[in-house]
Coordinates of C-alpha atoms in Angstrom, one line a residue:
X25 CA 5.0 74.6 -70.1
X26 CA 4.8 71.1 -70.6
X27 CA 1.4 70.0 -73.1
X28 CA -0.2 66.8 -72.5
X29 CA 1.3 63.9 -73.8
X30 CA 4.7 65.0 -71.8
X31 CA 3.1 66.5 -69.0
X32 CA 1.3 63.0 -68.6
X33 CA 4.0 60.6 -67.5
X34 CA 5.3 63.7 -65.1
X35 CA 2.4 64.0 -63.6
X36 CA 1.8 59.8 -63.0
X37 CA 5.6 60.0 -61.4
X38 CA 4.8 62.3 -59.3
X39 CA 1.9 61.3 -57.9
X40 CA 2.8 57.7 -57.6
X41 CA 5.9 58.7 -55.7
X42 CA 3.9 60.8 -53.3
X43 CA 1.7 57.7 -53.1
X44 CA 4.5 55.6 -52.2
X45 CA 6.2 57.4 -49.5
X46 CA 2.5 58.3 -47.8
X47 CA 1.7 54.4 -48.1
X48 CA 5.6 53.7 -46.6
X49 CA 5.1 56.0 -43.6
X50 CA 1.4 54.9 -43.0
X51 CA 2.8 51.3 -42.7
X52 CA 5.9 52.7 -40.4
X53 CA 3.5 54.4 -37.9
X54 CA 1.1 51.3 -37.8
X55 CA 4.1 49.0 -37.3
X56 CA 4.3 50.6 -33.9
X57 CA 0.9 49.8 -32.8
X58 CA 1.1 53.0 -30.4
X59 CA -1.4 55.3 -32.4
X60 CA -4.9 54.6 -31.4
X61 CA -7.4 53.3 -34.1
X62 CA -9.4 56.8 -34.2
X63 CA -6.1 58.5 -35.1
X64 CA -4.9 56.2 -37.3
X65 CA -8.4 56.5 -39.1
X66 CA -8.0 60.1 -39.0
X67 CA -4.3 60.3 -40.2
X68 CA -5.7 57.5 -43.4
X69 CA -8.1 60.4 -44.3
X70 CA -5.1 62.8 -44.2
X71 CA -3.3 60.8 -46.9
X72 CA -6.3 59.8 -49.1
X73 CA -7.1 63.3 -49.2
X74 CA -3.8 64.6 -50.1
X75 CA -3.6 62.2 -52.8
X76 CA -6.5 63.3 -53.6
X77 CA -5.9 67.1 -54.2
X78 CA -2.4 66.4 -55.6
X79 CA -3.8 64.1 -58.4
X80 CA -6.4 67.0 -58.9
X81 CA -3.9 69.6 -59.4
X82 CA -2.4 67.8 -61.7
X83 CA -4.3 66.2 -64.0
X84 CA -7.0 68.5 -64.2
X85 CA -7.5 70.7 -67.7
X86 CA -5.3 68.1 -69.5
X87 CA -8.1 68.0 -72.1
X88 CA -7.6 71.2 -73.0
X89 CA -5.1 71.8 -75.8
X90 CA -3.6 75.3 -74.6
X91 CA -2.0 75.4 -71.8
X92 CA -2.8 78.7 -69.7
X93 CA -1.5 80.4 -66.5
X94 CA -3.9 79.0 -64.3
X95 CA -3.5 75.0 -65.5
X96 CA 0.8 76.5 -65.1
X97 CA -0.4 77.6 -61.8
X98 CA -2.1 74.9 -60.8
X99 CA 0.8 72.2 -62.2
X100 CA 3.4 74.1 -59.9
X101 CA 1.1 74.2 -56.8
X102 CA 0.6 70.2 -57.3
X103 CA 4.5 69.6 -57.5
X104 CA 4.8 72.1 -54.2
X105 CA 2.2 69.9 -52.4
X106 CA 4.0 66.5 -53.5
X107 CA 7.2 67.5 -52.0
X108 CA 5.5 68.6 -48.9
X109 CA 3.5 66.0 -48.6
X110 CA 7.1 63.2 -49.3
X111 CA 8.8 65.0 -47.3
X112 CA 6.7 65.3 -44.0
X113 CA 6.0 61.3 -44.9
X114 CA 10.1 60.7 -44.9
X115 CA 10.0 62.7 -41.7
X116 CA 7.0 60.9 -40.2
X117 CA 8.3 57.5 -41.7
X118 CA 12.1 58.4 -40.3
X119 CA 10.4 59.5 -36.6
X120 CA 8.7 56.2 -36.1
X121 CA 11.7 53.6 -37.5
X122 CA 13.5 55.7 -34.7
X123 CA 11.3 54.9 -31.6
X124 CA 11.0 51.6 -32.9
X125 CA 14.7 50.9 -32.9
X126 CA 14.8 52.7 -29.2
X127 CA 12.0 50.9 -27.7
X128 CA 13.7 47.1 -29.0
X129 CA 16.8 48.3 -27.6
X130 CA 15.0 49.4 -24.0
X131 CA 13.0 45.8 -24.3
X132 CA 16.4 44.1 -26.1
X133 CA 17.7 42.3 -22.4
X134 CA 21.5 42.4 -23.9
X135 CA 23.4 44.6 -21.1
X136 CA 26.5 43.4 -19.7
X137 CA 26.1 40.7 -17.3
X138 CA 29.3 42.7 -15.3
X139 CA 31.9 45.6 -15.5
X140 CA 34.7 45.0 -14.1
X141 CA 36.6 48.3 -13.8
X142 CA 40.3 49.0 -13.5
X143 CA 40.6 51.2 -10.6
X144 CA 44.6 53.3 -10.0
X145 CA 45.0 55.8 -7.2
X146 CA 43.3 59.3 -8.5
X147 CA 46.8 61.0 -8.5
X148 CA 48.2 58.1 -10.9
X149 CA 50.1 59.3 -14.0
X150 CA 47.8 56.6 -16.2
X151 CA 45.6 58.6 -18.2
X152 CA 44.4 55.9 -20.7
X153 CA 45.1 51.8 -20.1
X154 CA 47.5 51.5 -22.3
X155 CA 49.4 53.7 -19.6
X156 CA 49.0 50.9 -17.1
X157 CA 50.6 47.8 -19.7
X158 CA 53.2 47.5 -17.3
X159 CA 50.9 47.6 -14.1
X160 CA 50.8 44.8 -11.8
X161 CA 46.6 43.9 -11.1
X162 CA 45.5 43.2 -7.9
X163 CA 42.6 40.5 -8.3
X164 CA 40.6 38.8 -6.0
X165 CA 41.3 35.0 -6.0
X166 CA 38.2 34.1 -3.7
X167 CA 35.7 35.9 -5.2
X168 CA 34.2 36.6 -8.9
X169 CA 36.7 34.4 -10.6
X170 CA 35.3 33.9 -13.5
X171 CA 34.8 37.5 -14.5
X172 CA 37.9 38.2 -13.6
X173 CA 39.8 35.6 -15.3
X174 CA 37.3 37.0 -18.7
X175 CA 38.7 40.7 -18.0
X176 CA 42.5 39.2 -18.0
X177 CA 41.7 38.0 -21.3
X178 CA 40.5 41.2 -22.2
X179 CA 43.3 43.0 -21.4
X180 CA 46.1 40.3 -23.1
X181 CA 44.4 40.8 -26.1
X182 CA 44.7 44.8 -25.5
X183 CA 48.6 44.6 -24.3
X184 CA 49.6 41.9 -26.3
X185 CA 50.6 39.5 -23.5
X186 CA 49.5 38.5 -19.9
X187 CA 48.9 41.4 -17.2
X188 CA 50.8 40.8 -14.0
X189 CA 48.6 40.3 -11.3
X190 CA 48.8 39.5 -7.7
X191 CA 46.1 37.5 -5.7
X192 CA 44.1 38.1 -2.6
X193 CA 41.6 37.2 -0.8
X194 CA 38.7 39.5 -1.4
X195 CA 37.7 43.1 -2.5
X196 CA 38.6 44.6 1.3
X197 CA 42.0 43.3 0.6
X198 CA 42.1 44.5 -3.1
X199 CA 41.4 48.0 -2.1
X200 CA 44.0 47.6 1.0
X201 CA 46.7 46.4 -1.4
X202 CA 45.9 49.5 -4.2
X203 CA 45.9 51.8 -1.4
X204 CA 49.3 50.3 0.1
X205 CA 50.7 50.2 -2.9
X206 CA 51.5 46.6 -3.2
X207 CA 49.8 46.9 -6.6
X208 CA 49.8 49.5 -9.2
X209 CA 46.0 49.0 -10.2
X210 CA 42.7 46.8 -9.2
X211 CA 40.9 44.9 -11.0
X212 CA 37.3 45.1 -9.6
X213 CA 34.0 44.2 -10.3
X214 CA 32.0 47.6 -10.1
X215 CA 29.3 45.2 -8.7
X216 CA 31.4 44.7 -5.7
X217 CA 33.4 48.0 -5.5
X218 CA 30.3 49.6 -4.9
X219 CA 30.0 48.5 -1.7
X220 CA 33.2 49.3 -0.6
X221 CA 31.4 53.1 0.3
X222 CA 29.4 51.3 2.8
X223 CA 32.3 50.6 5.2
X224 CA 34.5 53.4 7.0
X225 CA 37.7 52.2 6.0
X226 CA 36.7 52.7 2.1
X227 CA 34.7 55.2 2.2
X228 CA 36.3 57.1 0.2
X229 CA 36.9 54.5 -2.4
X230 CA 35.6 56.7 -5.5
X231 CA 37.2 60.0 -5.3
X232 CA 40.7 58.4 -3.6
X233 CA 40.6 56.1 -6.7
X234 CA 40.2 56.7 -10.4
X235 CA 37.9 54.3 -12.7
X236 CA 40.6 54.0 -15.4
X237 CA 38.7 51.6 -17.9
X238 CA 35.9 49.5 -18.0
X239 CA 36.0 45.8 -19.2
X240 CA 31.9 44.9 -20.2
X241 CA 31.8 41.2 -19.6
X242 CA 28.9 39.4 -21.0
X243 CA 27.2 35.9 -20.5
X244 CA 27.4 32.8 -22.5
X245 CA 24.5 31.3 -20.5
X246 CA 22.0 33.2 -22.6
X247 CA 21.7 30.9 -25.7
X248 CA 22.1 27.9 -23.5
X249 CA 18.8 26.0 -23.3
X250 CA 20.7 24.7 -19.8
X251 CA 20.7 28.3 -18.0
X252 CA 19.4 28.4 -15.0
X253 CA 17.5 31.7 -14.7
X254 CA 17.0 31.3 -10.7
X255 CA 18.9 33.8 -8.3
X256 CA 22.0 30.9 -7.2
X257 CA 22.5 30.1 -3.2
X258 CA 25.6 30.0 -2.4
X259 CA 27.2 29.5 1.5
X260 CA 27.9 32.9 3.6
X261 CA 31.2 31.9 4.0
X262 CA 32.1 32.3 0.8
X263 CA 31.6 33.7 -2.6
X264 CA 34.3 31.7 -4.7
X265 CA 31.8 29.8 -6.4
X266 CA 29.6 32.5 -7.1
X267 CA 29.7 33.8 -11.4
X268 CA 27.9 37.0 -11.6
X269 CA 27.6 35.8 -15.3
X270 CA 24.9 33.1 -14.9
X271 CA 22.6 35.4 -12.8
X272 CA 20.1 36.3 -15.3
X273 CA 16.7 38.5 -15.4
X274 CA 13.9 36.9 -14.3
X275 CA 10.7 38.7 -12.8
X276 CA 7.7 37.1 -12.4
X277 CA 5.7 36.3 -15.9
X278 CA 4.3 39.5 -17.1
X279 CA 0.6 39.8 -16.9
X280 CA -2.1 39.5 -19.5
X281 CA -3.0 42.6 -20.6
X282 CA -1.1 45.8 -19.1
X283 CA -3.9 47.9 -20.1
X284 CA -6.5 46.2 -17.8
X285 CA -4.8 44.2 -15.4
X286 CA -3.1 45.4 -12.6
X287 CA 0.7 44.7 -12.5
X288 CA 4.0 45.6 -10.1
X289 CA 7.0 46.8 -11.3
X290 CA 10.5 46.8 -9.9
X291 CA 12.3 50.2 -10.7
X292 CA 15.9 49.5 -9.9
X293 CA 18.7 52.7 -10.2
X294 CA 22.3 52.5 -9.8
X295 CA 24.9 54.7 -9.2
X296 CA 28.3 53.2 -10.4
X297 CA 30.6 55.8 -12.2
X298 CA 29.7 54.0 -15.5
X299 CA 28.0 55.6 -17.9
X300 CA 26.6 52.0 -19.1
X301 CA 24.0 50.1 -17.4
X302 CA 25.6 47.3 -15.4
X303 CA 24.9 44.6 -12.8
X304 CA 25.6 47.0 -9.4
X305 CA 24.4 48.0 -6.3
X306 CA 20.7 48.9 -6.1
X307 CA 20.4 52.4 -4.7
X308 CA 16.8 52.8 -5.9
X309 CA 14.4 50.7 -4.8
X310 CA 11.2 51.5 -5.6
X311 CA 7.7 49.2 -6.4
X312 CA 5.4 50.5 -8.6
X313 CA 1.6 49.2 -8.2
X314 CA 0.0 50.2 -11.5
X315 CA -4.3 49.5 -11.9
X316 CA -4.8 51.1 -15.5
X317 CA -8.3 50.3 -15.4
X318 CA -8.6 53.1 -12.4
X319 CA -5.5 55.1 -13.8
X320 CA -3.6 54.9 -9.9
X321 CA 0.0 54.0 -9.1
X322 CA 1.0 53.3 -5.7
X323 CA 5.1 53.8 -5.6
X324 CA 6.3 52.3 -2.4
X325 CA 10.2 53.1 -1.5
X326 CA 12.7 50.3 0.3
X327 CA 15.5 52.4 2.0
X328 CA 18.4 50.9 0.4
X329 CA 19.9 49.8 3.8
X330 CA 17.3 47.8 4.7
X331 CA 18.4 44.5 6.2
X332 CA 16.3 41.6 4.8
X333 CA 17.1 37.7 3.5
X334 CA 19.6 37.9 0.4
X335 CA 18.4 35.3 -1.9
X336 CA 21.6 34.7 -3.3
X337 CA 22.9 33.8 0.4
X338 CA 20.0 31.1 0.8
X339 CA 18.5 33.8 3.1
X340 CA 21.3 35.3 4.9
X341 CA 20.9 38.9 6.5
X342 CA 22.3 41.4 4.1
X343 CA 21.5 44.7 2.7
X344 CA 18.8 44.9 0.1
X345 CA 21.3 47.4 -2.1
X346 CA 23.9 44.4 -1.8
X347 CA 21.4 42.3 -3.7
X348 CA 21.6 44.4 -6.9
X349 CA 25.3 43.1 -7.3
X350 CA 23.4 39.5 -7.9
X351 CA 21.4 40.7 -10.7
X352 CA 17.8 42.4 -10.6
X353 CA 16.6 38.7 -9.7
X354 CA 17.7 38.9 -6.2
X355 CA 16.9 42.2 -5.8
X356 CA 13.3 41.4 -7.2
X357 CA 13.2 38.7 -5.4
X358 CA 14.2 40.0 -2.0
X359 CA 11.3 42.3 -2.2
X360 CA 9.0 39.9 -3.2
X361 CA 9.6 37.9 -0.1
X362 CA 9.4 40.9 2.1
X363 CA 6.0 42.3 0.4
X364 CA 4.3 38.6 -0.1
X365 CA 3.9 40.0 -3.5
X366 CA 4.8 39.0 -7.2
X367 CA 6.7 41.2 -9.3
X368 CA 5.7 41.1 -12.9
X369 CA 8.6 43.6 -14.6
X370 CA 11.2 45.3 -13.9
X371 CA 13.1 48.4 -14.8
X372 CA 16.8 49.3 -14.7
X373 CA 17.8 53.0 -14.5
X374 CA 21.5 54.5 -13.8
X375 CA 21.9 57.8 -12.7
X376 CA 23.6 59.0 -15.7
X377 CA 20.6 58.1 -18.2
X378 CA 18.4 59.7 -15.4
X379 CA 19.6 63.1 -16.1
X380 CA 19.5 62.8 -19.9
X381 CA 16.2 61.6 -19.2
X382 CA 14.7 64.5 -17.2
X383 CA 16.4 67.2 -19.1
X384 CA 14.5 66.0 -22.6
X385 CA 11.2 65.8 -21.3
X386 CA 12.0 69.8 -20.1
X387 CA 12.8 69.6 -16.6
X388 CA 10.0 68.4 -13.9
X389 CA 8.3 70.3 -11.3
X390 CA 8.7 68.7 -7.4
X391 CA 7.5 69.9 -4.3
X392 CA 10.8 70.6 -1.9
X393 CA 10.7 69.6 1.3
X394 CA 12.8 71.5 3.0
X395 CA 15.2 74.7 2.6
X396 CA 18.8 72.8 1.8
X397 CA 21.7 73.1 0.0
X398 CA 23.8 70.7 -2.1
X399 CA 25.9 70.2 -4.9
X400 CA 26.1 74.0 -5.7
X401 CA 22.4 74.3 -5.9
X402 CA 19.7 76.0 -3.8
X403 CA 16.9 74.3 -2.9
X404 CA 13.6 75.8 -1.6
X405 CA 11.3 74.8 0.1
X406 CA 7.7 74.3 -2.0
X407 CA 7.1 73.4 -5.9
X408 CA 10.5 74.1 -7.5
X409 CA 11.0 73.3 -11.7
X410 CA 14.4 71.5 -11.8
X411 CA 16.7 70.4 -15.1
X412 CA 18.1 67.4 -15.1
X413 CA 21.4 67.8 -12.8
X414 CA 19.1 69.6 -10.4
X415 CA 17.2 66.7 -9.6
X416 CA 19.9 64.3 -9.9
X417 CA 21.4 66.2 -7.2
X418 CA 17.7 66.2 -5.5
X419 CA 17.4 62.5 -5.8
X420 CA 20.5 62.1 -4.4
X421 CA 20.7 63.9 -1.2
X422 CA 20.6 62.6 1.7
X423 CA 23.3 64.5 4.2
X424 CA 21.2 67.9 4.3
X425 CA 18.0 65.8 6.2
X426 CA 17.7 64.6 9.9
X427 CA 16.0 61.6 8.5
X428 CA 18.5 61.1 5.9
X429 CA 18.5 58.4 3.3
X430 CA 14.3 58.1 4.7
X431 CA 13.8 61.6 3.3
X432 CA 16.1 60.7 0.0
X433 CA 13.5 58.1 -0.9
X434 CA 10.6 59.9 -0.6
X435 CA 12.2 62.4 -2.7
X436 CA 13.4 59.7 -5.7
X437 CA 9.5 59.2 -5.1
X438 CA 8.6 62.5 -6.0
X439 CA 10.9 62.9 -8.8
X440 CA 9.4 59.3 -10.5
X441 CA 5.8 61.0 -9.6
X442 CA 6.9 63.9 -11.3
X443 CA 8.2 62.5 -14.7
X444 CA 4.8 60.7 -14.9
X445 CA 3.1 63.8 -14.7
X446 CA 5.3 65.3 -16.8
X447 CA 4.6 62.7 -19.6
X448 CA 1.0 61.9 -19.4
X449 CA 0.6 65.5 -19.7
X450 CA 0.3 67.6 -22.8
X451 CA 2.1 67.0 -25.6
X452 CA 5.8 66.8 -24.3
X453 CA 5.9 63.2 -25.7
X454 CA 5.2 64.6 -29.1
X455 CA 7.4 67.8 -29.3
X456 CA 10.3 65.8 -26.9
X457 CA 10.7 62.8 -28.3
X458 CA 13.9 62.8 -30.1
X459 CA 15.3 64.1 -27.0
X460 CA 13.6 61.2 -25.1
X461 CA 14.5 58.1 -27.2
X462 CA 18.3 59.5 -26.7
X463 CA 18.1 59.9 -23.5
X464 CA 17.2 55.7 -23.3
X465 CA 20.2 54.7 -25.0
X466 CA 22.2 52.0 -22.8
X467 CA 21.1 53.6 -19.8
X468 CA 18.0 51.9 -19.0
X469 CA 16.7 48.6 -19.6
X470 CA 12.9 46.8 -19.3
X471 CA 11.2 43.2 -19.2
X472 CA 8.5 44.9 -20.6
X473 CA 8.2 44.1 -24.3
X474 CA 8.4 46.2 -26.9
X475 CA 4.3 45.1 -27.3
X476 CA 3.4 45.8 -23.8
X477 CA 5.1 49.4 -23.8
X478 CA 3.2 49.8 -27.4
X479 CA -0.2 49.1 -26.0
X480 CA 0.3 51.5 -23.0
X481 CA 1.4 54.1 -25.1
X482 CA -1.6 53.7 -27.2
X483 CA -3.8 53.8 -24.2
X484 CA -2.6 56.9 -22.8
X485 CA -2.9 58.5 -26.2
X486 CA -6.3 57.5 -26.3
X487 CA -7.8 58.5 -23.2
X488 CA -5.5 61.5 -22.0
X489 CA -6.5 60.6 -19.0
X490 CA -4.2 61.7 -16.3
X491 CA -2.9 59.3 -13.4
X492 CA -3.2 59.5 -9.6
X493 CA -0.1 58.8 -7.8
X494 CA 0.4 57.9 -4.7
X495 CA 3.6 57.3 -2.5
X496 CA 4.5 55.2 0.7
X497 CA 7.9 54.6 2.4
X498 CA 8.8 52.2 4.8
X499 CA 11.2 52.7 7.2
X500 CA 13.3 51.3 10.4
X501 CA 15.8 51.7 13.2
X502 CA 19.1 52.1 12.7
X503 CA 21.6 49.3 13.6
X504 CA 25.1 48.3 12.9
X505 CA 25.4 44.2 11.5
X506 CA 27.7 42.4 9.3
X507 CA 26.0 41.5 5.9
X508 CA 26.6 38.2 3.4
X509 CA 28.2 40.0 1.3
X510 CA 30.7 41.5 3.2
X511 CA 30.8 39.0 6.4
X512 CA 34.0 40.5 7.6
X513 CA 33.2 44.0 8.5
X514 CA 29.9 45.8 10.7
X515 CA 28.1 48.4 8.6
X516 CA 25.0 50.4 8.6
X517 CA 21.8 48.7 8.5
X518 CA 18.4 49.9 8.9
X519 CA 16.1 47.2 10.7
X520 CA 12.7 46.9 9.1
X521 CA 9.2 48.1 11.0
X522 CA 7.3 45.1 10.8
X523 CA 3.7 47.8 10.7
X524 CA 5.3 49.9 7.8
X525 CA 6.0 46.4 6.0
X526 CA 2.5 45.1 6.6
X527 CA 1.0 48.5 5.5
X528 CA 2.9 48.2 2.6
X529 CA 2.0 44.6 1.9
X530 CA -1.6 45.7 2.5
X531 CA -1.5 48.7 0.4
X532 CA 0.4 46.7 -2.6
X533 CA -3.0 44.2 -2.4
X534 CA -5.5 46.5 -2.7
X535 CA -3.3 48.1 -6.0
X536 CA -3.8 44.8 -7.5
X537 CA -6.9 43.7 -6.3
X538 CA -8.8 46.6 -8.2
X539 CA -9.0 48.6 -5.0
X540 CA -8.3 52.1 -5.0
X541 CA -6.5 53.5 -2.3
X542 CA -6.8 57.1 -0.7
X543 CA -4.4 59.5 0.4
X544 CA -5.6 58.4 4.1
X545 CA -4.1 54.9 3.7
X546 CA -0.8 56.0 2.9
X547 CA -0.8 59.3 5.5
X548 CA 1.1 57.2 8.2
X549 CA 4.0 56.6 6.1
X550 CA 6.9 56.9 8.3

């Protein structure tokens, strides 16, 4: 064994490096600002106290000339410790560089501003675009030009020179012409082919056709101290001037202090074929009333097919999903007209990142309302534990109820009620959260910064305390209209019940006004 004047400079290495990768992941973890003070005090003692014993172990006896077994003993337990301790500080150091770069990227507003998709006939021989070089596009001349004209680009640069195309009028016509077989593929904004399943002739659209690539177009509006972030108003009689590009996020100005004051938030979900998180339809449409001074949210669901005043048709009658193809500012704004409310964020969900996002928190435990049946899964009726496919498919159904797309958002409801639980609860954030942050990546985006989410996560870890939830759903009578954005063709519409909207209004004040609201006040939802 080493005596002392070697031993010496080991011993100063080693603790120093120890002392530098404690200090390093200390720094890392308070970066975050999510670890309360108390903990952060407590986890300070841990690494004073490890530097502590390690410097101990390792300098102590070096006055003694001889080196015995126990000062050998002691030397080899020190240099055990130090690599413990570095390592668990990479670890911890490693764990917290990772949420940080996850939770910027949530709060980092970079998504496409659309996707337009090139759609073939499902039996087509293309396999892969460059099976379709030869293809000639349908596009539509009236509507979406400019993303259109940006995906043309696109694909020149892919084939090497210009794609045919051939022009018509809208997406009705697009479809008709793929279908006909006037053209070999479509190029379509997913925004709009979305709500080609809301009419009878195309209703069908996404299993008769195959989504053969995907063409992210972003905006150049966002560095431009000219863009207008306002939802545009554009004439019902026609979309040609509308750019889905320069419709930008927008909700209301955030509030003050998310731990205190009372705020709404907008949680959009879409359910496009994409696996990224695009401007489309929104099929979820859900306000959440959060008082964190009480610890209560109020979740009230919008059925989809509401008909209410489109912001981006100056007010025209359309359907509230249609107002998701317009950016999360219609959509946000839509609802704040209908609720007399303000909307301070918003959150953006697809139903791809929804499973991932279930399944790493462990699967969530719902109450069933029914016995049913769908997508080769058993439902019963009572609390059921589901994985992540199971309630995707639970979210999702509507066909299997009388009350039909009024029981499927109750049931998205449930399932939001239940990953809230699920997460304020225990320790799943801790043991899951590897699996969590993945589970975020380009599938859902926030308003929320990366400061706000930081301070609620501290808060939560502070208290413990667990959250009342409560749930209302509006609903209305069924009806067959045209919409603005499809001013051609009837389709299903669901009529508003003025009471359930006032309820709703009423129940969204009291949420914000410090109030806290019973079980009782939200018993009558329809």
């Amino acid at each position: 064994m080493l005596h002392r004047k070697k031993w010496m400079p080991i011993a100063i290495v080693v603790l120093a490096v120890q002392a530098i990768l404690e200090i390093y992941a200390l720094a890392s973890v308070a970066r975050l600002n999510m670890v309360p003070s108390k903990y952060m005090l407590v986890v300070v003692m841990v690494v004073a106290m490890s530097l502590f014993l390690t410097a101990a172990l390792l300098f102590s006896g070096m006055k003694e000339h001889k080196v015995g077994r126990a000062r050998q003993a002691r030397r080899i337990i020190a240099i055990v410790l130090a690599v413990i301790f570095g390592f668990g500080s990479v670890m911890a150091a490693s764990m917290a560089q990772e949420l940080k770069t996850s939770v910027d990227k949530v709060t980092d507003d970079q998504t496409p501003s659309a996707m337009v998709g090139v759609y073939v006939m499902s039996d087509d021989a293309a396999q892969q675009i460059e099976d379709a070089a030869d293809y000639n596009f349908g596009i539509m001349e009236n509507y979406d030009t400019d993303n259109t004209s940006k995906a043309l680009d696109s694909l020149k640069a892919l084939f090497g020179k210009d794609a045919e195309t051939t022009s018509v009028a809208g997406v009705a016509e697009c479809a008709k012409a793929l279908y006909d077989g006037d053209v070999d593929a479509a190029l379509i904004n997913e925004a709009y082919a979305s709500i080609l399943s809301d009419y009878d002739e195309y209703s069908t659209f996404s299993t008769d056709t195959k989504l053969l690539y995907e063409i992210p177009v972003y905006s150049e509006s966002d560095s431009s101290e000219e863009s207008d972030n306002s939802v545009q108003a554009v004439t019902s009689s026609s979309l040609a001037d509308l750019n889905f590009d320069t419709v930008e996020s927008d909700a209301a100005e955030g509030v003050s202090s998310v731990t205190t004051e009372p705020f709404v938030m907008y949680i959009s979900g879409s359910d496009t074929r994409s696996e990224i998180l695009d401007t489309s339809r929104s099929d979820v449409n859900i306000l959440m009333a959060v008082n964190p001074t009480t610890k209560q949210v109020l979740l009230i669901n919008t059925p989809r097919d509401y008909y209410i005043d489109n912001p981006a048709g100056d007010g025209a009658k359309d359907k509230l999903t249609h107002c998701g193809i317009y950016g999360v500012d219609c959509s946000i704004e839509a609802l704040e007209n209908l609720y007399s409310t303000d909307v301070s964020y918003y959150m953006q969900i697809n139903f791809t990142g929804f499973e991932k996002l279930i399944d790493a928190i462990g699967g969530i435990t719902v109450e069933i309302p029914e016995d049913f049946s769908a997508g080769g899964y058993t439902f019963t009726k009572g609390q059921m534990t589901l994985d992540g496919a199971e309630a995707l498919v639970f979210a999702r159904e509507r066909h299997s109820f009388a009350s039909g797309d009024r029981q499927r958002g109750k049931d998205q409801m449930e399932v939001i009620r239940a990953v809230i639980d699920k997460v304020t609860s225990g320790t799943t954030v801790l043991t899951h959260y590897s699996d969590i942050l993945s589970s975020l990546q380009d599938m859902m985006v926030t308003n929320m910064t990366a400061d706000e989410i930081s301070e609620l996560v501290k808060m939560q870890l502070n208290d413990g305390a667990s959250w009342d939830v409560e749930k209302y759903a509006v609903s209305g009578s069924d009806a067959r209209k045209t919409t603005y954005s499809m001013p051609n063709s009837t389709a299903y519409v669901m009529i508003p019940y003025e009471d359930d909207v006032a309820q709703a209004t009423e129940l969204l004040q009291k949420i914000l006004s410090g109030e806290e609201i019973t079980e009782e006040d939200v018993s009558s939802s329809s």
